Coordinates of C-alpha atoms and ligand atoms in Angstrom, one line a residue:
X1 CA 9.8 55.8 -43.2
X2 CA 9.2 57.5 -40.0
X3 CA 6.8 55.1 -38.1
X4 CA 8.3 53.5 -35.0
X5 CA 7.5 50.0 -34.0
X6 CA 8.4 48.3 -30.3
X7 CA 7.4 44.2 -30.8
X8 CA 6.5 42.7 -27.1
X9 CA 7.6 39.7 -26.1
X10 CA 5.5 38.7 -22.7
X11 CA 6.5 36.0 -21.8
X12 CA 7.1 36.0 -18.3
X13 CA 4.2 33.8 -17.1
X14 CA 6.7 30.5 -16.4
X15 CA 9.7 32.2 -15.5
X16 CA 8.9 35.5 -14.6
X17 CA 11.5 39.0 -14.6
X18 CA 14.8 38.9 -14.9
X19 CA 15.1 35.2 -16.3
X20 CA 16.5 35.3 -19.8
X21 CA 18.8 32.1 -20.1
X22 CA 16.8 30.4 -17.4
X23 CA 15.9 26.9 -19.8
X24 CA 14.1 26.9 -23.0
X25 CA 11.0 29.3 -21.8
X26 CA 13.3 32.0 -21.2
X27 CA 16.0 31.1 -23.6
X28 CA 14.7 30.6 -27.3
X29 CA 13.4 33.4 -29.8
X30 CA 9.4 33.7 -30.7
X31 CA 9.0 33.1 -34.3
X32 CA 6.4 34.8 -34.5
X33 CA 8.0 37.9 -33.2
X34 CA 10.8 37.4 -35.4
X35 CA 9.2 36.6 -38.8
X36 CA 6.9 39.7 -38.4
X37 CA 10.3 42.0 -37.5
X38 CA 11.5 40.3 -40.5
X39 CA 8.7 41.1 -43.0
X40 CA 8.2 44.6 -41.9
X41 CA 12.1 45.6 -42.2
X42 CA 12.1 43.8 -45.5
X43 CA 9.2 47.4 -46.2
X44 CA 11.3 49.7 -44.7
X45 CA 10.0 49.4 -41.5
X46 CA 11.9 50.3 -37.9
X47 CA 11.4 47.7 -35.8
X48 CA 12.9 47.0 -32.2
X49 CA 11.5 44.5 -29.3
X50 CA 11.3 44.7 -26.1
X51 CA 11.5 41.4 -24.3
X52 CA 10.0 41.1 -20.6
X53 CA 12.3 38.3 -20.1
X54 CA 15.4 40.9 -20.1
X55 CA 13.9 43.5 -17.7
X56 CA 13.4 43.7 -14.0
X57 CA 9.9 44.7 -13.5
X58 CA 6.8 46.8 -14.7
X59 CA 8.6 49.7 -13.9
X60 CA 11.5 49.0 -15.9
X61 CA 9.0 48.5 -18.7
X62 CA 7.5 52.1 -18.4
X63 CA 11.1 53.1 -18.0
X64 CA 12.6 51.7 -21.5
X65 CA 9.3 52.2 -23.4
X66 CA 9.3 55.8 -22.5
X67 CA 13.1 56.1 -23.5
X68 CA 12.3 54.1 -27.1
X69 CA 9.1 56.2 -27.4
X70 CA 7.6 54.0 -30.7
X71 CA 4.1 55.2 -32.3
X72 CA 3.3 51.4 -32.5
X73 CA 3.8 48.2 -30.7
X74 CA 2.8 44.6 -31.4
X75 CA 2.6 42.2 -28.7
X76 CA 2.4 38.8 -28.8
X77 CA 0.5 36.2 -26.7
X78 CA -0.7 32.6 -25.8
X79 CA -2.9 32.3 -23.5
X80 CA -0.6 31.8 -20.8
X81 CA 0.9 35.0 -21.8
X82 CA -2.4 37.0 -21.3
X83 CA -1.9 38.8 -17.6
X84 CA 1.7 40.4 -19.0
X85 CA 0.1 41.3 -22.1
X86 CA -2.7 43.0 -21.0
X87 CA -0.7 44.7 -18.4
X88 CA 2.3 45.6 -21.2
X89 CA -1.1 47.1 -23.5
X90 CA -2.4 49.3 -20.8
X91 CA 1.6 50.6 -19.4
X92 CA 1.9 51.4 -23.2
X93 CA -1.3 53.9 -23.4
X94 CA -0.5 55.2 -20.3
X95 CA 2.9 56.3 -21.5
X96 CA 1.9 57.5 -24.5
X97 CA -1.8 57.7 -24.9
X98 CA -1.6 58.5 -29.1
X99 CA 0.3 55.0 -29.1
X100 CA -1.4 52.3 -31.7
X101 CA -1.4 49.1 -30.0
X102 CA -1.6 45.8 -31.9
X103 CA -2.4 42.1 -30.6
X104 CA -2.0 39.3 -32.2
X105 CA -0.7 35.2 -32.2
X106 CA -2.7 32.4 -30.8
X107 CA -4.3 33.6 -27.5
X108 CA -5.8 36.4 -30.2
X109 CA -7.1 33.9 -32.7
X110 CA -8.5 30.6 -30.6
X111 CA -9.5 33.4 -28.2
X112 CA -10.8 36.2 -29.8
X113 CA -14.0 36.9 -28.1
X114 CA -11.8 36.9 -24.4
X115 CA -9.3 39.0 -26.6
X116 CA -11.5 41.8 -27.7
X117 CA -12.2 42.9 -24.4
X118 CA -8.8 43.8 -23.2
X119 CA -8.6 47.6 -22.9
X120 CA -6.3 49.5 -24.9
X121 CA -6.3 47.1 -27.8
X122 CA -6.8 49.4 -31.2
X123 CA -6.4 46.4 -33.7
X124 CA -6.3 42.6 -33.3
X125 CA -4.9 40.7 -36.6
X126 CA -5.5 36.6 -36.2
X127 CA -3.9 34.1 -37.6
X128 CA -0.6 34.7 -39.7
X129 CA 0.7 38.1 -39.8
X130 CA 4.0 39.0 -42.1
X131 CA 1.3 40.1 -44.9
X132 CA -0.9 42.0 -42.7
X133 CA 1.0 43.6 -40.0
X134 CA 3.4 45.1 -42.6
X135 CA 0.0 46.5 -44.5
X136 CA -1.3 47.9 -41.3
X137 CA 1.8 49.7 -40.1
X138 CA 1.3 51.4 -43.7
X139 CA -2.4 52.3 -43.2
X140 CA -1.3 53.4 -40.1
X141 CA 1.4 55.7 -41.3
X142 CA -0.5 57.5 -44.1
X143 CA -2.9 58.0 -41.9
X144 CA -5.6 55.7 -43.3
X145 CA -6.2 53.0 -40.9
X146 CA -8.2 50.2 -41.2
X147 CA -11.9 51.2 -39.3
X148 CA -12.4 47.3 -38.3
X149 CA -10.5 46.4 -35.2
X150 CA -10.2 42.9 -36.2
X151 CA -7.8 41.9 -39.3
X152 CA -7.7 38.7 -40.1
X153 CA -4.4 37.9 -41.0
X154 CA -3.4 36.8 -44.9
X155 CA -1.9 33.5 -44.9
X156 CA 1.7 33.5 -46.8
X157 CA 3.7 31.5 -49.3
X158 CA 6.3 30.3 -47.0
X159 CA 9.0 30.5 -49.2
X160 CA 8.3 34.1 -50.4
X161 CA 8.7 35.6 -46.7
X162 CA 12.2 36.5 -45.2
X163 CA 14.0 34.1 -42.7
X164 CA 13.2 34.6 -39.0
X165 CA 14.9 38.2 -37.7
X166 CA 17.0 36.3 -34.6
X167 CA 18.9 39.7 -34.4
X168 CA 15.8 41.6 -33.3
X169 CA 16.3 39.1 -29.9
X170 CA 20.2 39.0 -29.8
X171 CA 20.8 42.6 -29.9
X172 CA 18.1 43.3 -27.8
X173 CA 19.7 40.6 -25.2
X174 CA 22.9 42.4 -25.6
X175 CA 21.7 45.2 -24.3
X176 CA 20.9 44.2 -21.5
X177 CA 24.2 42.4 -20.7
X178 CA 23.6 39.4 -21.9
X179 CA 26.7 37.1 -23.0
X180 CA 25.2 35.6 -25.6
X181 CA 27.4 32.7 -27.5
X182 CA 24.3 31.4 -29.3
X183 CA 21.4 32.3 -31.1
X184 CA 19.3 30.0 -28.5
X185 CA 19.9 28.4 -25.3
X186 CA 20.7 24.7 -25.5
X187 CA 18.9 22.5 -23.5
X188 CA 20.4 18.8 -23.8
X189 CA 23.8 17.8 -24.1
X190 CA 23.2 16.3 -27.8
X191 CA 22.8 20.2 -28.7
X192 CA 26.3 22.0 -28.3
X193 CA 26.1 26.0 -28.6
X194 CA 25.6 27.9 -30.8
X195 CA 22.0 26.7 -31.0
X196 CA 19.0 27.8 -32.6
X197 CA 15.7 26.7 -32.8
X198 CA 13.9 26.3 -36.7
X199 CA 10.8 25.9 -38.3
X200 CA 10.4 24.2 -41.4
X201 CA 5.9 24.2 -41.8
X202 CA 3.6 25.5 -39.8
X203 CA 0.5 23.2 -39.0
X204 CA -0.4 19.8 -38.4
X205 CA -2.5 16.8 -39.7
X206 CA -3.1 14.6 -36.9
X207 CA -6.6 15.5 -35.0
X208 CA -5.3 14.9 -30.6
X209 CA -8.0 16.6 -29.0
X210 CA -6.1 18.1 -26.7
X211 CA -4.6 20.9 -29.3
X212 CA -7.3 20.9 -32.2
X213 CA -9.2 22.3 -33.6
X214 CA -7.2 25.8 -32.3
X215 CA -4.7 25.3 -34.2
X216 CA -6.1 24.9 -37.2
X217 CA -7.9 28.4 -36.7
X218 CA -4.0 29.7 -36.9
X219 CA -2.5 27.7 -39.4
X220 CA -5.4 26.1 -41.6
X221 CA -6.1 22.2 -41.2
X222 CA -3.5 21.1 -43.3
X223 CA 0.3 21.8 -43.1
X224 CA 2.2 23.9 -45.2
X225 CA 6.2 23.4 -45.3
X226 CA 8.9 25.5 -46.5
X227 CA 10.8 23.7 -49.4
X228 CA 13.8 22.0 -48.3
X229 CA 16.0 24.2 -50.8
X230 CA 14.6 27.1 -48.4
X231 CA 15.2 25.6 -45.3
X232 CA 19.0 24.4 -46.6
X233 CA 19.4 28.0 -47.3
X234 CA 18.5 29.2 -43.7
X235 CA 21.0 26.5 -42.3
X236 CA 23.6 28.0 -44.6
X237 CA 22.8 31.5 -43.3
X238 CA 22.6 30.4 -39.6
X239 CA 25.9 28.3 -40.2
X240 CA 27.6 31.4 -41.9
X241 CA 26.5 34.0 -39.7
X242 CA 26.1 32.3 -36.2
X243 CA 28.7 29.7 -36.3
X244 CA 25.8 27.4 -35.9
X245 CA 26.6 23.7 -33.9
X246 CA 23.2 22.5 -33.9
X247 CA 19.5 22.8 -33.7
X248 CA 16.3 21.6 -33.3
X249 CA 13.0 22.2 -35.5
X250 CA 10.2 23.5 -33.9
X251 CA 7.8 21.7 -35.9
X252 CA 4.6 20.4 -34.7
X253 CA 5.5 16.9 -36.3
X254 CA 8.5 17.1 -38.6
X255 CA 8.3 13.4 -39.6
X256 CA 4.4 13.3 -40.6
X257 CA 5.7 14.1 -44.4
X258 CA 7.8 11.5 -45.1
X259 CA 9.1 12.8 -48.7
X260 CA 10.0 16.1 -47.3
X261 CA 12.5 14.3 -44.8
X262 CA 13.2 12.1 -47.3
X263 CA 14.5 14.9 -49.8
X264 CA 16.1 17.2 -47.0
X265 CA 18.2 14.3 -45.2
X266 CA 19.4 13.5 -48.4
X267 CA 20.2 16.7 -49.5
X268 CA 21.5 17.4 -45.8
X269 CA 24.1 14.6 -45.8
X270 CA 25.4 15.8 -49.5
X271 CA 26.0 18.9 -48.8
X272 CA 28.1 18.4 -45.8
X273 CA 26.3 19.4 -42.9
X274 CA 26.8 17.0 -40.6
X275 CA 25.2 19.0 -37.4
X276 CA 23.3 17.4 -34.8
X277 CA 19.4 18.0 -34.3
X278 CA 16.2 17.5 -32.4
X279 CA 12.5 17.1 -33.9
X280 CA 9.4 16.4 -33.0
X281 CA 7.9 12.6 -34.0
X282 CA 5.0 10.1 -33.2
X283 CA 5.3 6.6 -31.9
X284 CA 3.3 5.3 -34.9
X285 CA 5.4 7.6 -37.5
X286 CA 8.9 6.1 -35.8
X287 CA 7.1 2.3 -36.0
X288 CA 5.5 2.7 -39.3
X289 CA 8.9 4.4 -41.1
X290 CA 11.9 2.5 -39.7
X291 CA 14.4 3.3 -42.5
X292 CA 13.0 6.8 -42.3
X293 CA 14.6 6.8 -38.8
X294 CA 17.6 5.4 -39.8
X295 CA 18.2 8.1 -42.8
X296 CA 17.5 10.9 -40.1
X297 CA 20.1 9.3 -37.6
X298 CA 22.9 9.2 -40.6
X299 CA 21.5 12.6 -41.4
X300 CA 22.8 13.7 -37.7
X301 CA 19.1 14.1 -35.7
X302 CA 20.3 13.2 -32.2
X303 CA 17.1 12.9 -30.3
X304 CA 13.3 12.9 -30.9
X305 CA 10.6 14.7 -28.6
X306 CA 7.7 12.2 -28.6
X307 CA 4.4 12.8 -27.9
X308 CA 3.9 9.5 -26.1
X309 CA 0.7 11.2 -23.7
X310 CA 0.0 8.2 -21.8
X311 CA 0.5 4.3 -21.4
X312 CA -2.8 3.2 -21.8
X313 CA -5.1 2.7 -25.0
X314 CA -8.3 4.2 -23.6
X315 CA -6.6 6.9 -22.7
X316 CA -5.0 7.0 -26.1
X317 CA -7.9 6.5 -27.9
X318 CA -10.2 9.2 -25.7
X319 CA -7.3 12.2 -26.4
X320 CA -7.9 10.7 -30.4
X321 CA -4.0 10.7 -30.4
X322 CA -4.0 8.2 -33.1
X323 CA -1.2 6.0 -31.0
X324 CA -1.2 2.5 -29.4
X325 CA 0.4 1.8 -26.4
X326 CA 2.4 -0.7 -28.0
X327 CA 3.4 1.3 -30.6
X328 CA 5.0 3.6 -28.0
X329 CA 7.0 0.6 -26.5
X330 CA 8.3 -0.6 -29.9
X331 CA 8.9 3.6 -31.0
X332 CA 11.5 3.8 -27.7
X333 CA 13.3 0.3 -28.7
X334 CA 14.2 1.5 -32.5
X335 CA 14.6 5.1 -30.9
X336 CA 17.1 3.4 -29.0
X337 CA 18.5 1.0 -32.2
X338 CA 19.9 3.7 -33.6
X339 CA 20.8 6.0 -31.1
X340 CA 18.7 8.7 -30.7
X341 CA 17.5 10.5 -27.6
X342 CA 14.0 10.1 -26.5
X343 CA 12.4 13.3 -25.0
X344 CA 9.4 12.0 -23.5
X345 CA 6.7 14.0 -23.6
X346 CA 3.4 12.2 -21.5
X347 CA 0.3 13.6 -19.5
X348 CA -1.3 12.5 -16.6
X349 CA -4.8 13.8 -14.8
X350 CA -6.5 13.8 -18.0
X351 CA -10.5 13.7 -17.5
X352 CA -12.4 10.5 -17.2
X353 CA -8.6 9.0 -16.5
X354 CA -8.4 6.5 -13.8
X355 CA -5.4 5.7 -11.2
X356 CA -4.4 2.7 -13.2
X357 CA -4.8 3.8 -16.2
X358 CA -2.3 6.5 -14.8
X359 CA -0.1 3.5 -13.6
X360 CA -0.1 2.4 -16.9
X361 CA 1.8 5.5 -18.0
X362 CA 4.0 5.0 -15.2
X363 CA 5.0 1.6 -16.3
X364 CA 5.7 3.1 -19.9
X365 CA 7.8 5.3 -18.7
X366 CA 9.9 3.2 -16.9
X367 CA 10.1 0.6 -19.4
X368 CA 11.0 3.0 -22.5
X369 CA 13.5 5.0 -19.9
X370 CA 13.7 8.2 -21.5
X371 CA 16.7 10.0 -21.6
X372 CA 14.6 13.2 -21.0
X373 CA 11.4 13.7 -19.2
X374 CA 8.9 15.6 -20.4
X375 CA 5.6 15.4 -18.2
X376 CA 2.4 17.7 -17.5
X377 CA -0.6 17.7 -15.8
X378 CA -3.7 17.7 -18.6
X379 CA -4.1 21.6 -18.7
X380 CA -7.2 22.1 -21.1
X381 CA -6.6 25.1 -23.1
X382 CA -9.2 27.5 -24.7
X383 CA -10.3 26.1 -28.4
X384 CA -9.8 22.9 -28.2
X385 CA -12.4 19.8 -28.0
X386 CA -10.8 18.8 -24.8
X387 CA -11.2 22.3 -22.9
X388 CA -15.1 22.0 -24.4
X389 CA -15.6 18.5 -22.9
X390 CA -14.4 20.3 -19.7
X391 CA -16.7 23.3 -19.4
X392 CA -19.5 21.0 -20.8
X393 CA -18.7 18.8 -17.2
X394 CA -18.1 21.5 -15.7
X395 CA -14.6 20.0 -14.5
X396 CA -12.0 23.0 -14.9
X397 CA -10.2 24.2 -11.5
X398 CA -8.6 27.2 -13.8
X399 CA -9.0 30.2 -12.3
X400 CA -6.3 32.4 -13.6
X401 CA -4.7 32.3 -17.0
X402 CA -1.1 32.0 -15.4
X403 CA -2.3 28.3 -15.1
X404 CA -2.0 27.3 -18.5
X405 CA 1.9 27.4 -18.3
X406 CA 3.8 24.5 -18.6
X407 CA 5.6 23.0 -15.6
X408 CA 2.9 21.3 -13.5
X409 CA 2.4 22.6 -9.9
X410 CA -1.1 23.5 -9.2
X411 CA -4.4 21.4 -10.0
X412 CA -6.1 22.0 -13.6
X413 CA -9.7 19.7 -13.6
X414 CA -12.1 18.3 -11.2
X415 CA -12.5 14.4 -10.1
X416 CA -8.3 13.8 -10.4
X417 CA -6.5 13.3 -6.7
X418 CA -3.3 15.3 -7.7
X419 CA -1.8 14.2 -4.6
X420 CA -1.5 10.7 -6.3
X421 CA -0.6 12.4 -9.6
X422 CA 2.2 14.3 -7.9
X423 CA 3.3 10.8 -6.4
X424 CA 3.1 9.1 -10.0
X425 CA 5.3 12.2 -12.1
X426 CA 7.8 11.2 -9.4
X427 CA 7.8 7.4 -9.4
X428 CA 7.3 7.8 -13.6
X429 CA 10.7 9.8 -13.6
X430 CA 12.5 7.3 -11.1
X431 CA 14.8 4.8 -13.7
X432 CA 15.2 1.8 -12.0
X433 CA 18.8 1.2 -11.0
X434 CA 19.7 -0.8 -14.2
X435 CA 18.2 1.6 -16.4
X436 CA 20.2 4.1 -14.6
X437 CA 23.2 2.1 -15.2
X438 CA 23.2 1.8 -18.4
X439 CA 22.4 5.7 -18.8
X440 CA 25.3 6.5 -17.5
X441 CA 27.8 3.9 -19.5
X442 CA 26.0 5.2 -23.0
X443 CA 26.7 9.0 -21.8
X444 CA 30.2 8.2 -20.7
X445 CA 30.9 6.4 -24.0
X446 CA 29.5 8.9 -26.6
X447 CA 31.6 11.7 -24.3
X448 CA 34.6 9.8 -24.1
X449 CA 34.4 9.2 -28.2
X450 CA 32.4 12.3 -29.0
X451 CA 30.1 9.8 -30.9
X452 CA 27.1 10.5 -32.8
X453 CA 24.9 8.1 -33.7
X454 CA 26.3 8.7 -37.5
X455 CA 29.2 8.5 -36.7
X456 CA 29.2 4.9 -34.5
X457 CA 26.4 3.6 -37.5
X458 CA 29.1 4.6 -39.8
X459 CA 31.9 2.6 -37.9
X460 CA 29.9 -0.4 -37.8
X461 CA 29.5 -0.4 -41.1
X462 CA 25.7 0.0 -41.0
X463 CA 25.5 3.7 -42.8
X464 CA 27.3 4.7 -45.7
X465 CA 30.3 7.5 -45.5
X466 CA 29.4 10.7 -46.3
Ligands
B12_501 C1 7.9 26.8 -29.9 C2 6.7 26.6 -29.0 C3 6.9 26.8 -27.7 C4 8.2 27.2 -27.0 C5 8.1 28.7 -26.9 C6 9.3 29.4 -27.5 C7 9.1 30.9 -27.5 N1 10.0 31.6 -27.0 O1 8.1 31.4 -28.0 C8 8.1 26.5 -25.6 C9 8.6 25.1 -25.7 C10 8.8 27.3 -24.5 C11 6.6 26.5 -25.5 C12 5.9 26.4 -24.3 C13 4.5 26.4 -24.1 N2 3.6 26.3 -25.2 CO1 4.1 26.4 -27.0 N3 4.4 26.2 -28.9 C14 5.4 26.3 -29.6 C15 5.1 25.9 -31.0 C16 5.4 24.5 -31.3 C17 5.7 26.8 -32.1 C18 5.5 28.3 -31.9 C19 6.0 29.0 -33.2 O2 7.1 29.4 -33.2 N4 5.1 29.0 -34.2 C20 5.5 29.6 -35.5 C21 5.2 31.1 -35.5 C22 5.6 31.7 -36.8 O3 3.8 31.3 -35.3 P1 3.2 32.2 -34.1 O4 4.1 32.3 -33.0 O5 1.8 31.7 -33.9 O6 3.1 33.6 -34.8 C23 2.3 33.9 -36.0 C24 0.9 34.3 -35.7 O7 0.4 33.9 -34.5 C25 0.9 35.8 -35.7 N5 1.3 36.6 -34.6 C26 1.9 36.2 -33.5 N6 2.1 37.2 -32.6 C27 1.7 38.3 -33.2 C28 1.7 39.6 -32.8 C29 1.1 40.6 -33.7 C30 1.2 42.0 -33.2 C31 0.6 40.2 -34.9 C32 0.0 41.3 -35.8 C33 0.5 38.9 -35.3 C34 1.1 37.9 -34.5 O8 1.8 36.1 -36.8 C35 2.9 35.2 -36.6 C36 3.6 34.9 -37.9 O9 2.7 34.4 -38.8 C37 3.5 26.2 -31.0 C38 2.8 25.4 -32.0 C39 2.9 26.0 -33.4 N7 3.1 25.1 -34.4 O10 2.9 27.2 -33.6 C40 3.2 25.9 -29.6 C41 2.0 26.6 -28.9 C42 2.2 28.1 -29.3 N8 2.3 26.4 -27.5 C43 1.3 26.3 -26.8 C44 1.3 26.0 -25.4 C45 -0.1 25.6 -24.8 C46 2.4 26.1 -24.6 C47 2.5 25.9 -23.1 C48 1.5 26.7 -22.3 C49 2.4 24.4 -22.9 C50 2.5 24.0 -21.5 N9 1.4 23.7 -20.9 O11 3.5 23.9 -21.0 C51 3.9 26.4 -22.8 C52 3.9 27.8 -22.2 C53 5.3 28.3 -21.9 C54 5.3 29.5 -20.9 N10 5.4 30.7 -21.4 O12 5.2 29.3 -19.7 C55 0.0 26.3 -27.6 C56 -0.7 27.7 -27.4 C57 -2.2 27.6 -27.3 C58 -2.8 28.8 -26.8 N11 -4.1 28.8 -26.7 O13 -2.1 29.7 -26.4 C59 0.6 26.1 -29.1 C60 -0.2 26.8 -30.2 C61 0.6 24.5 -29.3 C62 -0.8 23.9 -29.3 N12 -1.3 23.7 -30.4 O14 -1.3 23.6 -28.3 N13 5.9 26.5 -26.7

């Protein structure tokens, strides 16, 4: 086949130019970019990326896009990624005004009114893309494409599509210098390199209205998961071909299906695996499923990010997060039971949210001491209930769509003093001297003994061998 495709990675709105490396913005894959590289090599198609990250400025761009001349390239975007992708779209036609450029990924389907009006956009595809994108780059080569601008993508059988192209990042990376050791950048110590990051399902069942119902418009309301044969198979692959050390799963909420986790741990431990890992849990999951906890420990998961969101059960209640505050108190004790990081993921400034009901976070986190911290300022984002409840008040201070990034600095809603806030992320992330203490003798310890939580269960006879 002689059709040409460039995939854009955009995003530069946290990190900016240059920054490849620079923490898990700039140092992890897109999936999405890689699964559709994937899918469309598996038809033949010539795919390369081009990842913002890597180069030093718009020029640049024009530069290497000229060089790599493609007839086609796919960009990808959130909606914090919207400025660079625009601007990547209109360098693109102005190099080569016969280009087709495609958008797609979840700015495109929450947003796809706001999406349809940047210029230069020949076709938009929403939600999933390895069966469309692959069709359309063949309607485009013979000539026959679609006359709708807007494909709506075909959802696929997980287990039918390829596994995630990671060379489509790490040779581009090379490219440009980079040493890279690892798949991924690590970003704990639990983690050693080489790292990569993993999805096992895409979706998610719980209802916080601060992320549905936009999601669902991508994924569908319910969650589909890979099998666990499949996924064992990718950790093979990734173990084979990348040395790999550890990893994390990318999943929304890994732990929500309790059979799945209970048929992969088991068939983790028995076939040897042994690496250390990182998912994504609730409080009420970790409370509810104790021995579930325990199995994933033996299994080798090292730390859990937790969507904790706030100390207080108004608060809770009002985001519908499903959670009590005690249940995130008693989530952080068994965390700690057996050993596995807590990566504290909270919110503060959420609308209607008062200064002690803020306090009451504060206290959490000091009480649970995380080992990592994890907080934002609310940020309401386009399509879901929260964001409508803030246009309805008319409460957003948004004014650019560089704003929705992570990494709190500027002021997202009306009615919140975010001098205060700015005072309690501070005081929230300050352990108290004990806590501190004993941080630092459970670090020392696990280094000095290269301990995993298996591995010390194991010695105190509380987990089998394996
Ligand atoms: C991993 C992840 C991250 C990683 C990003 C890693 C990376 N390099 O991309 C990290 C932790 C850095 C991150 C950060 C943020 N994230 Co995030 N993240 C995710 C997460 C959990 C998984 C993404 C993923 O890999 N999905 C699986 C792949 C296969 O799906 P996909 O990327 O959507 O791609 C598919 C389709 O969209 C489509 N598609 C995508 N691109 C294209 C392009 C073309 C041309 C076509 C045809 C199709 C297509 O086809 C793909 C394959 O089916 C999602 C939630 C989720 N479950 O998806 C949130 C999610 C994408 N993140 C989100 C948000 C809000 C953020 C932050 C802004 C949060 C914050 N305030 O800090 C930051 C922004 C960071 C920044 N740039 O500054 C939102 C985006 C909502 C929106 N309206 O844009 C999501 C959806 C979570 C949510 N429900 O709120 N995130």
């Amino acid at each position: 086949m002689s059709l040409k495709t460039t995939l854009i990675f955009a995003g530069i709105a946290g990190r900016g130019f240059s920054s490849l490396k620079q923490g898990m913005d700039a140092g992890w894959i897109s999936h999405g970019l890689a699964s559709l590289s994937a899918a469309a090599k598996t038809q033949g198609f010539e795919i390369d990326l081009i990842d913002l990250r890597a180069l030093n400025g718009w020029d640049h761009f024009r530069e290497i896009l000229a060089e790599r001349n493609p007839d086609v390239v796919g960009v990808t975007m959130m909606s914090v990624d919207y400025n660079p992708a625009r601007q990547a779209v209109a360098i693109a036609k102005e190099v080569k005004p016969e280009i087709v450029t495609i958008i797609g990924g979840p700015h495109v389907t929450i947003s796809l009114e706001d999406s349809l009006r940047i210029p230069h956009v020949d076709y938009l595809v929403t939600g999933e893309g390895e069966v469309t994108f692959p069709r359309l780059l063949q309607l485009i080569e013979e000539s026959d494409a679609p006359p709708h601008r807007v494909l709506r993508g075909v959802t696929p059988n997980l287990d039918a599509i390829p596994f995630a192209d990671r060379d489509l990042f790490l040779d581009e990376w090379r490219k440009w210098g980079y040493d890279i050791d690892s798949p991924e950048v690590p970003f704990v110590e639990e983690l050693p390199p080489p790292f990569a990051t993993i999805i096992a399902g895409r979706g998610c069942i719980y209802n916080c209205a601060f992320c549905k119902p936009g999601e669902d418009y991508l994924f569908g309301k319910r969650t589909r998961r890979r099998s666990v044969d499949n996924v064992i198979q990718e950790l093979h692959m990734l173990v084979d071909k990348y040395h790999l050390a550890s990893f994390m799963f990318h999943d929304d909420c890994l732990t929500e299906d309790r059979e799945w986790v209970m048929e992969f741990t088991e068939k983790y431990i028995t076939e040897g695996f042994g690496l250390p890992f990182f998912c994504q849990t609730r409080a009420d999951i970790v409370v509810k499923h104790e021995d579930m906890v325990a199995r994933m420990a033996e299994a080798g998961l090292r730390g859990y990010f937790v969507g904790f969101e706030s100390g207080n059960d108004r608060i809770l209640k009002f985001i519908r997060k499903g959670t009590t505050a005690e249940q995130n108190y008693q989530a952080a004790r068994i965390c700690r039971k057996y050993g596995i990081a807590v990566w504290a993921n909270y919110m503060l400034g959420l609308p209607t949210e008062t200064k002690e009901e803020v306090l009451d976070t504060v206290r959490l986190l000091k009480d649970i001491d995380p080992d990592y911290y994890s907080p934002a300022f609310f940020t309401p984002h386009p399509g879901t209930d929260l964001y409508d409840y803030v246009v309805e008040h008319d409460l957003s201070r948004i004014t650019d769509y560089d704003s929705y990034r992570r990494n709190p600095t500027e002021p997202k809603i009306k009615g919140q003093d975010y001098e205060f806030l700015k005072w309690a992320m501070s005081e929230s992330q300050r352990r108290k001297p004990i806590n501190a203490f004993k941080r630092w003798v459970r670090h020392q310890w696990q280094r000095a003994h290269r301990a995993t939580p298996a591995k010390v269960m194991r010695k105190l006879g509380l987990a089998k061998a394996t």
